[in-house]
């Protein structure tokens, strides 16, 4: 009880962030994704939120250690960062990549404040809002790398009907060059994304909601909503939901 009162006093400061975010090491982020990260609405853009967020890059966090092959060494670094954030008065912690769903349980068990590592945590919640015969579409950065283990770690068992589409062939996600001087064509990427959504809906016509795994996609969520007339959930909707529970 005393520790909770102490945290409450810390959080009474007007500029004290309540939400912390574990981020990729900046120098390892592919140039196209760096461009997406600057867009209004991106979770890693501080201007996306009407409240302060504490961003902490994690040494060694990159596409290989987070997406391709989740690293236990990186997990230890993320846990240490979570513990530091908790000591600073952070009340809830998220991450800058939905593939951290893989370590949701370990991260949540490492500290005494909530951890929501991935937007995919919303899938079971959305499932309960829909008819049992309806499907949830998931748009992910890499369909092959998003395994059953990732899904089950955030409560998406086989009873929840999902249809997954990946972005690995798009202009933004098909190259991992961190030093490219070629600017990303944002409008072209938007069109590619909407084409993927169209294919997803044709493949799963029972889809009644969409969840965006990738934290670079919220800037395009409204485009998807307008194109499909479906509810779209992402890491930004989740962060705002959690923040509302803390204030």
Coordinates of N, CA and C in Angstrom, one line a residue:
X1 N 0.8 -1.2 0.0 CA 0.0 0.0 0.0 C 0.9 1.3 0.0
X2 N 1.9 1.2 0.8 CA 2.8 2.4 0.9 C 3.5 2.7 -0.5
X3 N 3.9 1.6 -1.2 CA 4.5 1.9 -2.5 C 3.5 2.5 -3.5
X4 N 2.2 2.1 -3.4 CA 1.2 2.6 -4.2 C 1.0 4.1 -3.9
X5 N 1.0 4.5 -2.7 CA 0.9 5.9 -2.3 C 2.0 6.7 -2.8
X6 N 3.2 6.1 -2.7 CA 4.4 6.8 -3.1 C 4.3 7.1 -4.6
X7 N 3.9 6.0 -5.4 CA 3.7 6.2 -6.9 C 2.7 7.3 -7.1
X8 N 1.6 7.3 -6.3 CA 0.6 8.3 -6.5 C 1.1 9.7 -6.4
X9 N 2.0 9.9 -5.4 CA 2.6 11.3 -5.2 C 3.5 11.7 -6.4
X10 N 4.2 10.7 -6.9 CA 5.1 11.0 -8.0 C 4.2 11.4 -9.2
X11 N 3.1 10.7 -9.4 CA 2.3 10.9 -10.6 C 1.5 12.2 -10.5
X12 N 1.5 12.9 -9.4 CA 0.7 14.2 -9.3 C 1.4 15.3 -10.0
X13 N 2.7 15.1 -10.4 CA 3.4 16.1 -11.1 C 2.9 16.2 -12.5
X14 N 2.5 17.4 -13.0 CA 1.8 17.5 -14.3 C 2.5 17.0 -15.5
X15 N 3.9 17.0 -15.5 CA 4.6 16.6 -16.7 C 5.2 15.2 -16.5
X16 N 4.8 14.5 -15.5 CA 5.3 13.1 -15.2 C 4.6 12.1 -16.2
X17 N 5.3 11.5 -17.0 CA 4.7 10.5 -17.9 C 4.1 9.3 -17.1
X18 N 3.0 8.8 -17.5 CA 2.4 7.6 -16.9 C 2.7 6.4 -17.7
X19 N 2.9 6.6 -19.0 CA 3.1 5.5 -20.0 C 4.6 5.5 -20.4
X20 N 5.2 4.3 -20.4 CA 6.5 4.2 -20.9 C 6.5 3.2 -22.1
X21 N 7.5 3.4 -23.0 CA 7.5 2.6 -24.2 C 9.0 2.1 -24.4
X22 N 9.1 0.8 -24.5 CA 10.4 0.2 -24.9 C 10.5 0.2 -26.4
X23 N 11.6 0.8 -26.9 CA 11.8 1.0 -28.4 C 13.0 0.3 -28.9
X24 N 13.0 0.1 -30.3 CA 14.2 -0.4 -30.9 C 15.3 0.5 -30.8
X25 N 16.5 0.0 -30.9 CA 17.7 0.8 -30.9 C 17.7 1.6 -32.2
X26 N 17.8 2.9 -32.1 CA 17.6 3.8 -33.2 C 18.4 3.5 -34.5
X27 N 19.7 3.2 -34.2 CA 20.6 3.1 -35.4 C 20.3 1.8 -36.2
X28 N 19.5 0.9 -35.7 CA 19.2 -0.3 -36.4 C 17.9 -0.3 -37.1
X29 N 17.2 0.8 -37.0 CA 15.9 0.8 -37.7 C 16.0 1.1 -39.2
X30 N 15.4 0.2 -40.0 CA 15.5 0.5 -41.5 C 15.0 1.9 -41.8
X31 N 15.6 2.5 -42.8 CA 15.3 3.9 -43.2 C 13.9 4.1 -43.5
X32 N 13.2 3.2 -44.2 CA 11.8 3.3 -44.5 C 11.0 3.4 -43.3
X33 N 11.3 2.5 -42.3 CA 10.5 2.5 -41.1 C 10.8 3.8 -40.2
X34 N 12.0 4.3 -40.3 CA 12.2 5.6 -39.6 C 11.3 6.7 -40.2
X35 N 11.1 6.7 -41.5 CA 10.2 7.7 -42.1 C 8.8 7.5 -41.6
X36 N 8.4 6.2 -41.5 CA 7.0 6.0 -41.0 C 6.9 6.4 -39.5
X37 N 8.0 6.2 -38.8 CA 7.9 6.6 -37.3 C 7.7 8.0 -37.1
X38 N 8.0 8.9 -38.1 CA 7.8 10.3 -37.9 C 6.4 10.8 -38.2
X39 N 5.6 10.0 -38.8 CA 4.3 10.4 -39.2 C 3.4 10.7 -38.1
X40 N 2.5 11.7 -38.2 CA 1.5 11.9 -37.1 C 0.6 10.7 -37.0
X41 N 0.4 10.3 -35.7 CA -0.3 9.1 -35.5 C 0.5 7.9 -35.2
X42 N 1.8 7.9 -35.5 CA 2.7 6.8 -35.2 C 2.9 6.7 -33.7
X43 N 3.0 5.6 -33.1 CA 3.1 5.4 -31.7 C 4.4 6.0 -31.2
X44 N 5.5 6.0 -32.0 CA 6.8 6.5 -31.6 C 6.9 8.0 -31.9
X45 N 5.9 8.6 -32.3 CA 5.9 10.1 -32.5 C 5.2 10.7 -31.3
X46 N 6.0 11.4 -30.4 CA 5.4 12.0 -29.2 C 4.1 12.8 -29.4
X47 N 4.0 13.5 -30.6 CA 2.9 14.4 -30.9 C 1.6 13.6 -31.1
X48 N 1.7 12.3 -31.2 CA 0.5 11.5 -31.4 C -0.4 11.5 -30.2
X49 N 0.2 11.7 -29.0 CA -0.6 11.6 -27.8 C -0.8 13.0 -27.1
X50 N -2.0 13.2 -26.5 CA -2.2 14.4 -25.8 C -1.6 14.4 -24.3
X51 N -0.7 13.5 -24.1 CA -0.1 13.3 -22.8 C 1.4 12.8 -23.0
X52 N 2.2 13.0 -22.1 CA 3.6 12.6 -22.3 C 3.8 11.1 -22.2
X53 N 4.8 10.6 -23.0 CA 5.2 9.2 -23.0 C 6.7 9.2 -22.9
X54 N 7.1 8.3 -22.0 CA 8.6 8.1 -21.8 C 9.1 7.0 -22.8
X55 N 9.9 7.4 -23.8 CA 10.5 6.5 -24.7 C 11.9 6.0 -24.3
X56 N 12.1 4.7 -24.3 CA 13.4 4.2 -23.9 C 13.9 3.2 -25.0
X57 N 14.9 3.6 -25.8 CA 15.5 2.7 -26.7 C 16.3 1.6 -26.0
X58 N 16.2 0.3 -26.5 CA 16.8 -0.8 -25.8 C 18.0 -1.3 -26.7
X59 N 19.2 -1.3 -26.1 CA 20.3 -1.7 -26.8 C 20.2 -3.1 -27.3
X60 N 20.3 -3.3 -28.6 CA 20.2 -4.6 -29.2 C 18.8 -5.0 -29.7
X61 N 17.9 -4.1 -29.5 CA 16.5 -4.3 -30.0 C 16.4 -4.0 -31.5
X62 N 16.2 -4.9 -32.4 CA 16.1 -4.7 -33.8 C 15.3 -5.8 -34.5
X63 N 15.2 -5.7 -35.8 CA 14.3 -6.6 -36.5 C 14.7 -8.1 -36.3
X64 N 16.0 -8.4 -36.1 CA 16.4 -9.7 -35.9 C 16.1 -10.3 -34.5
X65 N 16.3 -9.4 -33.5 CA 16.1 -9.9 -32.1 C 14.7 -9.8 -31.6
X66 N 13.9 -9.0 -32.3 CA 12.5 -8.9 -31.9 C 11.5 -9.6 -32.9
X67 N 11.7 -9.5 -34.2 CA 10.8 -10.1 -35.2 C 11.2 -11.4 -35.6
X68 N 12.5 -11.5 -36.1 CA 12.9 -12.8 -36.8 C 13.1 -13.9 -35.8
X69 N 13.8 -13.6 -34.7 CA 14.2 -14.6 -33.7 C 14.2 -14.0 -32.3
X70 N 13.1 -14.0 -31.6 CA 13.0 -13.4 -30.3 C 14.1 -13.8 -29.4
X71 N 14.8 -12.8 -28.8 CA 16.1 -13.0 -28.1 C 15.9 -13.0 -26.6
X72 N 16.3 -14.0 -25.9 CA 16.2 -14.1 -24.4 C 17.2 -13.1 -23.8
X73 N 18.3 -12.8 -24.5 CA 19.3 -11.8 -24.1 C 18.6 -10.4 -24.1
X74 N 17.9 -10.2 -25.2 CA 17.1 -8.9 -25.3 C 16.0 -8.8 -24.2
X75 N 15.4 -9.9 -24.0 CA 14.3 -9.9 -22.9 C 14.9 -9.4 -21.6
X76 N 16.1 -9.9 -21.2 CA 16.7 -9.5 -20.0 C 16.9 -7.9 -20.0
X77 N 17.3 -7.4 -21.1 CA 17.5 -5.9 -21.2 C 16.2 -5.2 -21.1
X78 N 15.1 -5.8 -21.7 CA 13.8 -5.1 -21.6 C 13.3 -5.2 -20.2
X79 N 13.5 -6.3 -19.5 CA 13.0 -6.4 -18.1 C 13.8 -5.3 -17.3
X80 N 15.1 -5.2 -17.5 CA 15.8 -4.1 -16.7 C 15.2 -2.8 -17.0
X81 N 14.9 -2.5 -18.2 CA 14.3 -1.2 -18.6 C 13.0 -1.0 -18.0
X82 N 12.2 -2.0 -17.9 CA 10.9 -2.0 -17.3 C 11.0 -1.6 -15.8
X83 N 12.0 -2.2 -15.1 CA 12.2 -2.0 -13.7 C 12.7 -0.6 -13.5
X84 N 13.5 0.0 -14.4 CA 13.9 1.4 -14.3 C 12.7 2.3 -14.4
X85 N 11.9 2.0 -15.4 CA 10.7 2.8 -15.6 C 9.8 2.8 -14.4
X86 N 9.6 1.7 -13.8 CA 8.7 1.6 -12.6 C 9.3 2.4 -11.5
X87 N 10.6 2.4 -11.3 CA 11.2 3.3 -10.3 C 11.0 4.7 -10.5
X88 N 10.9 5.1 -11.8 CA 10.7 6.5 -12.2 C 9.3 7.0 -12.0
X89 N 8.4 6.0 -11.7 CA 7.0 6.4 -11.5 C 6.1 6.1 -12.7
X90 N 6.6 5.4 -13.7 CA 5.8 5.0 -14.9 C 4.7 4.0 -14.4
X91 N 3.5 4.2 -14.8 CA 2.4 3.4 -14.3 C 2.0 2.2 -15.2
X92 N 2.4 2.3 -16.5 CA 2.1 1.2 -17.4 C 3.1 1.3 -18.6
X93 N 3.5 0.1 -19.1 CA 4.6 0.0 -20.1 C 4.1 -0.7 -21.3
X94 N 4.5 -0.2 -22.5 CA 4.2 -0.8 -23.8 C 5.5 -0.9 -24.6
X95 N 5.4 -1.3 -25.8 CA 6.6 -1.4 -26.6 C 6.3 -0.9 -28.0
X96 N 7.4 -0.7 -28.8 CA 7.2 -0.1 -30.1 C 7.1 -1.2 -31.2
X97 N 6.9 -2.4 -30.8 CA 6.8 -3.5 -31.9 C 5.8 -4.6 -31.3
X98 N 4.8 -4.9 -32.1 CA 3.8 -5.8 -31.7 C 4.3 -7.3 -31.6
X99 N 5.5 -7.5 -32.2 CA 6.1 -8.9 -32.0 C 6.6 -9.1 -30.6
X100 N 6.7 -8.1 -29.8 CA 7.0 -8.3 -28.4 C 5.9 -9.0 -27.6
X101 N 4.8 -9.3 -28.3 CA 3.8 -10.2 -27.8 C 4.4 -11.5 -27.3
X102 N 5.5 -11.9 -27.9 CA 6.1 -13.2 -27.6 C 6.6 -13.2 -26.1
X103 N 6.9 -12.1 -25.6 CA 7.4 -12.0 -24.2 C 6.4 -11.3 -23.3
X104 N 5.2 -11.2 -23.7 CA 4.2 -10.6 -22.8 C 4.2 -11.1 -21.4
X105 N 4.1 -12.4 -21.2 CA 4.0 -13.0 -19.9 C 5.3 -12.6 -19.1
X106 N 6.4 -12.8 -19.7 CA 7.7 -12.5 -18.9 C 7.8 -11.1 -18.5
X107 N 7.5 -10.2 -19.4 CA 7.5 -8.8 -19.1 C 6.5 -8.4 -18.0
X108 N 5.3 -8.9 -18.1 CA 4.3 -8.5 -17.2 C 4.6 -9.1 -15.8
X109 N 5.3 -10.2 -15.7 CA 5.6 -10.8 -14.4 C 6.9 -10.2 -13.8
X110 N 7.5 -9.3 -14.5 CA 8.8 -8.7 -14.0 C 8.7 -7.5 -13.2
X111 N 7.5 -6.9 -13.2 CA 7.3 -5.6 -12.4 C 5.9 -5.6 -11.8
X112 N 5.6 -4.5 -11.1 CA 4.3 -4.4 -10.4 C 3.4 -3.4 -11.0
X113 N 3.6 -3.0 -12.3 CA 2.7 -2.2 -13.0 C 2.3 -2.9 -14.3
X114 N 1.2 -2.5 -14.9 CA 0.8 -3.3 -16.1 C 1.7 -3.1 -17.3
X115 N 1.9 -4.2 -18.0 CA 2.7 -4.2 -19.3 C 1.7 -4.7 -20.4
X116 N 1.7 -3.9 -21.4 CA 0.9 -4.4 -22.6 C 1.8 -4.3 -23.8
X117 N 2.5 -5.4 -24.1 CA 3.6 -5.4 -25.0 C 3.2 -5.3 -26.5
X118 N 1.9 -5.6 -26.8 CA 1.5 -5.7 -28.2 C 0.1 -5.3 -28.3
X119 N -0.2 -4.7 -29.5 CA -1.6 -4.3 -29.8 C -2.5 -5.6 -29.9
X120 N -1.8 -6.7 -30.1 CA -2.6 -8.0 -30.3 C -3.3 -8.4 -29.0
X121 N -3.0 -7.8 -27.9 CA -3.7 -8.1 -26.7 C -5.2 -7.7 -26.9
X122 N -5.5 -6.9 -27.8 CA -6.9 -6.4 -28.1 C -7.7 -7.5 -28.8
X123 N -7.1 -8.5 -29.4 CA -7.8 -9.4 -30.2 C -8.8 -10.2 -29.4
X124 N -8.5 -10.8 -28.2 CA -9.5 -11.5 -27.4 C -10.6 -10.6 -27.0
X125 N -10.3 -9.4 -26.7 CA -11.3 -8.4 -26.3 C -12.3 -8.1 -27.4
X126 N -11.7 -7.9 -28.6 CA -12.6 -7.6 -29.8 C -13.4 -8.9 -30.1
X127 N -12.8 -10.1 -30.0 CA -13.5 -11.3 -30.3 C -14.8 -11.4 -29.5
X128 N -14.7 -11.0 -28.2 CA -15.9 -11.1 -27.3 C -17.0 -10.1 -27.7
X129 N -16.6 -9.1 -28.5 CA -17.6 -8.1 -28.9 C -18.4 -8.5 -30.1
X130 N -17.9 -9.5 -30.8 CA -18.4 -9.9 -32.1 C -19.2 -11.2 -32.0
X131 N -20.0 -11.5 -33.0 CA -20.7 -12.8 -33.1 C -19.6 -13.9 -33.2
X132 N -19.9 -15.0 -32.7 CA -18.9 -16.1 -32.6 C -18.5 -16.6 -34.0
X133 N -19.3 -16.3 -35.0 CA -18.9 -16.8 -36.3 C -18.2 -15.7 -37.1
X134 N -17.8 -14.6 -36.5 CA -17.1 -13.5 -37.2 C -15.6 -13.6 -37.0
X135 N -14.9 -13.1 -38.0 CA -13.4 -13.2 -38.0 C -12.8 -11.9 -37.7
X136 N -11.6 -11.9 -37.1 CA -10.8 -10.7 -36.9 C -9.6 -10.7 -37.8
X137 N -9.5 -9.7 -38.6 CA -8.3 -9.6 -39.5 C -7.1 -9.0 -38.8
X138 N -6.0 -9.5 -39.0 CA -4.7 -9.0 -38.4 C -3.8 -8.6 -39.5
X139 N -3.3 -7.4 -39.5 CA -2.3 -6.9 -40.4 C -1.0 -6.9 -39.6
X140 N 0.0 -7.6 -40.1 CA 1.3 -7.7 -39.4 C 2.4 -7.3 -40.4
X141 N 3.5 -6.9 -39.8 CA 4.7 -6.6 -40.6 C 5.3 -7.8 -41.3
X142 N 5.1 -9.0 -40.7 CA 5.7 -10.2 -41.2 C 4.9 -11.4 -40.9
X143 N 4.1 -11.9 -41.8 CA 3.2 -13.0 -41.6 C 3.9 -14.3 -41.2
X144 N 5.0 -14.5 -41.8 CA 5.8 -15.8 -41.5 C 6.3 -15.8 -40.1
X145 N 6.8 -14.6 -39.6 CA 7.4 -14.5 -38.3 C 6.4 -14.5 -37.2
X146 N 5.1 -14.2 -37.5 CA 4.1 -14.1 -36.4 C 3.6 -15.5 -36.2
X147 N 4.1 -16.2 -35.2 CA 3.8 -17.6 -35.0 C 2.6 -17.8 -34.0
X148 N 2.3 -19.1 -33.9 CA 1.2 -19.5 -32.9 C 1.7 -19.1 -31.5
X149 N 3.0 -19.2 -31.2 CA 3.5 -18.8 -29.9 C 3.2 -17.3 -29.6
X150 N 3.4 -16.5 -30.6 CA 3.1 -15.0 -30.4 C 1.6 -14.9 -30.0
X151 N 0.8 -15.5 -30.8 CA -0.7 -15.3 -30.6 C -1.1 -15.9 -29.2
X152 N -0.6 -17.0 -28.8 CA -1.1 -17.6 -27.6 C -0.5 -16.9 -26.4
X153 N 0.6 -16.2 -26.5 CA 1.2 -15.4 -25.4 C 0.3 -14.3 -25.0
X154 N -0.6 -13.8 -25.9 CA -1.5 -12.7 -25.6 C -3.0 -13.2 -25.6
X155 N -3.2 -14.5 -25.5 CA -4.5 -15.0 -25.3 C -5.3 -15.3 -26.5
X156 N -4.6 -15.3 -27.7 CA -5.3 -15.7 -28.9 C -5.2 -17.2 -29.2
X157 N -6.2 -17.9 -28.7 CA -6.1 -19.4 -28.8 C -6.8 -19.8 -30.1
X158 N -6.9 -21.0 -30.4 CA -7.5 -21.5 -31.7 C -9.0 -21.3 -31.8
X159 N -9.6 -21.0 -30.6 CA -11.1 -20.8 -30.7 C -11.4 -19.4 -31.2
X160 N -10.4 -18.5 -31.4 CA -10.6 -17.2 -31.9 C -10.3 -17.1 -33.4
X161 N -11.3 -16.9 -34.2 CA -11.0 -17.0 -35.7 C -10.3 -15.7 -36.1
X162 N -9.1 -15.9 -36.6 CA -8.3 -14.7 -37.2 C -7.9 -15.0 -38.6
X163 N -7.7 -14.0 -39.3 CA -7.1 -14.1 -40.7 C -6.0 -13.1 -40.8
X164 N -4.8 -13.6 -41.1 CA -3.6 -12.8 -41.0 C -3.1 -12.4 -42.3
X165 N -2.7 -11.1 -42.5 CA -2.1 -10.7 -43.8 C -0.8 -9.9 -43.4
X166 N 0.2 -10.1 -44.2 CA 1.5 -9.6 -43.9 C 1.9 -8.5 -44.9
X167 N 2.9 -7.6 -44.4 CA 3.3 -6.5 -45.2 C 4.7 -6.7 -45.8
X168 N 5.2 -8.0 -45.7 CA 6.6 -8.2 -46.0 C 7.0 -7.9 -47.5
X169 N 6.0 -7.8 -48.4 CA 6.3 -7.5 -49.8 C 6.1 -6.1 -50.1
X170 N 5.7 -5.2 -49.2 CA 5.5 -3.8 -49.5 C 6.8 -3.1 -49.6
X171 N 6.8 -1.9 -50.1 CA 8.0 -1.1 -50.3 C 8.6 -0.8 -49.0
X172 N 7.9 -0.5 -47.9 CA 8.4 -0.1 -46.6 C 9.0 -1.3 -45.9
X173 N 8.5 -2.5 -46.1 CA 8.9 -3.6 -45.2 C 9.7 -4.7 -46.0
X174 N 9.9 -4.5 -47.3 CA 10.7 -5.5 -48.0 C 12.2 -5.3 -48.0
X175 N 12.6 -4.1 -47.5 CA 14.0 -3.8 -47.4 C 14.4 -3.5 -46.0
X176 N 15.6 -4.0 -45.6 CA 16.1 -3.7 -44.2 C 17.3 -2.8 -44.2
X177 N 17.5 -2.0 -45.3 CA 18.6 -1.1 -45.4 C 18.4 0.0 -44.5
X178 N 19.4 0.2 -43.6 CA 19.3 1.2 -42.6 C 19.9 2.6 -43.1
X179 N 20.5 2.5 -44.2 CA 21.2 3.7 -44.7 C 20.7 4.2 -46.1
X180 N 19.5 3.7 -46.5 CA 19.0 4.0 -47.8 C 18.8 5.5 -47.9
X181 N 19.2 6.1 -49.1 CA 18.9 7.5 -49.3 C 17.7 7.8 -50.1
X182 N 17.0 6.7 -50.5 CA 15.8 6.8 -51.3 C 14.6 7.0 -50.4
X183 N 13.9 8.1 -50.5 CA 12.8 8.4 -49.6 C 11.6 7.4 -49.9
X184 N 10.9 7.1 -48.9 CA 9.7 6.3 -49.0 C 8.6 7.0 -49.6
X185 N 7.9 6.4 -50.6 CA 6.7 7.0 -51.2 C 5.5 6.7 -50.3
X186 N 5.1 7.6 -49.4 CA 4.1 7.3 -48.4 C 2.8 7.0 -49.1
X187 N 2.4 7.7 -50.1 CA 1.1 7.5 -50.8 C 1.1 6.1 -51.4
X188 N 2.2 5.7 -52.0 CA 2.3 4.4 -52.6 C 2.2 3.3 -51.6
X189 N 2.8 3.5 -50.4 CA 2.7 2.5 -49.3 C 1.3 2.4 -48.8
X190 N 0.6 3.6 -48.7 CA -0.8 3.6 -48.3 C -1.7 2.8 -49.3
X191 N -1.4 2.9 -50.6 CA -2.1 2.1 -51.6 C -1.8 0.6 -51.5
X192 N -0.6 0.3 -51.2 CA -0.2 -1.1 -51.0 C -0.9 -1.7 -49.8
X193 N -1.0 -0.9 -48.7 CA -1.7 -1.4 -47.5 C -3.1 -1.6 -47.8
X194 N -3.8 -0.7 -48.4 CA -5.2 -0.9 -48.7 C -5.5 -2.0 -49.7
X195 N -4.5 -2.3 -50.6 CA -4.7 -3.5 -51.4 C -4.6 -4.7 -50.6
X196 N -3.7 -4.8 -49.6 CA -3.6 -5.9 -48.7 C -4.9 -6.1 -47.9
X197 N -5.4 -5.0 -47.4 CA -6.7 -5.1 -46.7 C -7.8 -5.7 -47.6
X198 N -7.9 -5.2 -48.8 CA -8.9 -5.7 -49.8 C -8.7 -7.2 -50.0
X199 N -7.5 -7.7 -50.2 CA -7.3 -9.1 -50.3 C -7.6 -9.9 -49.1
X200 N -7.3 -9.3 -47.9 CA -7.7 -10.0 -46.7 C -9.2 -10.2 -46.6
X201 N -10.0 -9.2 -46.9 CA -11.4 -9.2 -46.8 C -12.0 -10.2 -47.8
X202 N -11.4 -10.3 -49.0 CA -11.9 -11.3 -50.0 C -11.6 -12.7 -49.5
X203 N -10.5 -12.9 -48.8 CA -10.1 -14.2 -48.3 C -10.9 -14.6 -47.1
X204 N -11.3 -13.6 -46.3 CA -12.1 -13.8 -45.1 C -13.3 -12.9 -45.1
X205 N -14.3 -13.1 -45.8 CA -15.5 -12.2 -45.9 C -16.2 -12.1 -44.6
X206 N -16.0 -13.0 -43.6 CA -16.7 -12.8 -42.3 C -15.9 -11.9 -41.4
X207 N -14.9 -11.2 -41.9 CA -14.1 -10.3 -41.0 C -15.0 -9.1 -40.6
X208 N -15.0 -8.9 -39.3 CA -15.9 -7.8 -38.8 C -15.1 -6.7 -38.0
X209 N -13.8 -6.9 -37.9 CA -12.9 -6.0 -37.2 C -11.5 -6.3 -37.6
X210 N -10.6 -5.2 -37.6 CA -9.2 -5.4 -37.9 C -8.3 -4.9 -36.8
X211 N -7.3 -5.6 -36.5 CA -6.3 -5.3 -35.5 C -4.9 -5.1 -36.2
X212 N -4.3 -4.0 -36.0 CA -3.0 -3.7 -36.7 C -1.9 -4.1 -35.7
X213 N -1.2 -5.2 -36.0 CA 0.0 -5.6 -35.1 C 1.0 -4.5 -35.2
X214 N 1.3 -4.1 -36.3 CA 2.5 -3.2 -36.5 C 2.3 -1.8 -36.0
X215 N 3.2 -1.3 -35.2 CA 3.1 0.0 -34.6 C 3.3 1.2 -35.6
X216 N 3.7 0.8 -36.8 CA 3.9 1.9 -37.8 C 2.6 2.1 -38.6
X217 N 1.6 1.4 -38.4 CA 0.4 1.4 -39.2 C -0.7 2.4 -38.7
X218 N -0.7 2.8 -37.4 CA -1.8 3.7 -36.9 C -2.0 4.9 -37.8
X219 N -1.0 5.5 -38.4 CA -1.2 6.7 -39.2 C -2.2 6.4 -40.4
X220 N -2.3 5.1 -40.7 CA -3.2 4.7 -41.9 C -4.5 4.1 -41.4
X221 N -4.7 4.1 -40.1 CA -5.9 3.4 -39.6 C -7.2 4.0 -40.1
X222 N -7.2 5.4 -40.2 CA -8.4 6.0 -40.7 C -8.7 5.7 -42.1
X223 N -7.6 5.5 -42.9 CA -7.8 5.1 -44.3 C -8.4 3.8 -44.4
X224 N -8.0 2.8 -43.5 CA -8.6 1.5 -43.5 C -10.1 1.6 -43.0
X225 N -10.3 2.4 -42.0 CA -11.7 2.5 -41.6 C -12.6 3.0 -42.7
X226 N -12.2 4.1 -43.4 CA -13.0 4.6 -44.5 C -13.2 3.6 -45.6
X227 N -12.1 2.9 -45.9 CA -12.2 1.9 -47.0 C -13.1 0.7 -46.7
X228 N -13.2 0.3 -45.4 CA -13.8 -0.9 -45.1 C -15.1 -0.7 -44.3
X229 N -15.2 0.4 -43.6 CA -16.4 0.7 -42.7 C -16.3 -0.3 -41.6
X230 N -15.1 -0.8 -41.2 CA -15.0 -1.7 -40.1 C -14.2 -1.0 -38.9
X231 N -14.4 -1.4 -37.7 CA -13.6 -0.9 -36.6 C -12.2 -1.4 -36.7
X232 N -11.2 -0.5 -36.5 CA -9.8 -0.8 -36.6 C -9.1 -0.5 -35.2
X233 N -8.4 -1.4 -34.7 CA -7.7 -1.3 -33.4 C -6.2 -1.4 -33.7
X234 N -5.5 -0.6 -32.9 CA -4.0 -0.6 -33.1 C -3.3 -0.3 -31.7
X235 N -2.0 -0.1 -31.8 CA -1.3 0.2 -30.5 C -1.7 1.6 -29.9
X236 N -2.1 2.5 -30.8 CA -2.5 3.8 -30.3 C -3.9 3.7 -29.6
X237 N -4.8 3.0 -30.1 CA -6.1 2.8 -29.4 C -5.9 2.1 -28.1
X238 N -4.9 1.2 -28.0 CA -4.6 0.5 -26.8 C -3.9 1.4 -25.7
X239 N -3.0 2.2 -26.2 CA -2.3 3.1 -25.3 C -3.3 4.1 -24.7
X240 N -4.1 4.7 -25.5 CA -5.1 5.7 -25.0 C -6.1 5.0 -24.1
X241 N -6.5 3.8 -24.3 CA -7.4 3.0 -23.4 C -6.7 2.9 -22.1
X242 N -5.4 2.4 -22.1 CA -4.7 2.2 -20.8 C -4.5 3.5 -20.1
X243 N -4.1 4.5 -20.8 CA -3.9 5.8 -20.2 C -5.2 6.3 -19.5
X244 N -6.3 6.1 -20.1 CA -7.6 6.6 -19.5 C -7.9 5.9 -18.2
X245 N -7.3 4.7 -18.0 CA -7.5 3.9 -16.8 C -6.6 4.4 -15.6
X246 N -5.6 5.2 -16.0 CA -4.7 5.7 -15.0 C -4.9 7.1 -14.5
X247 N -5.9 7.8 -15.2 CA -6.0 9.3 -14.9 C -7.4 9.5 -14.3

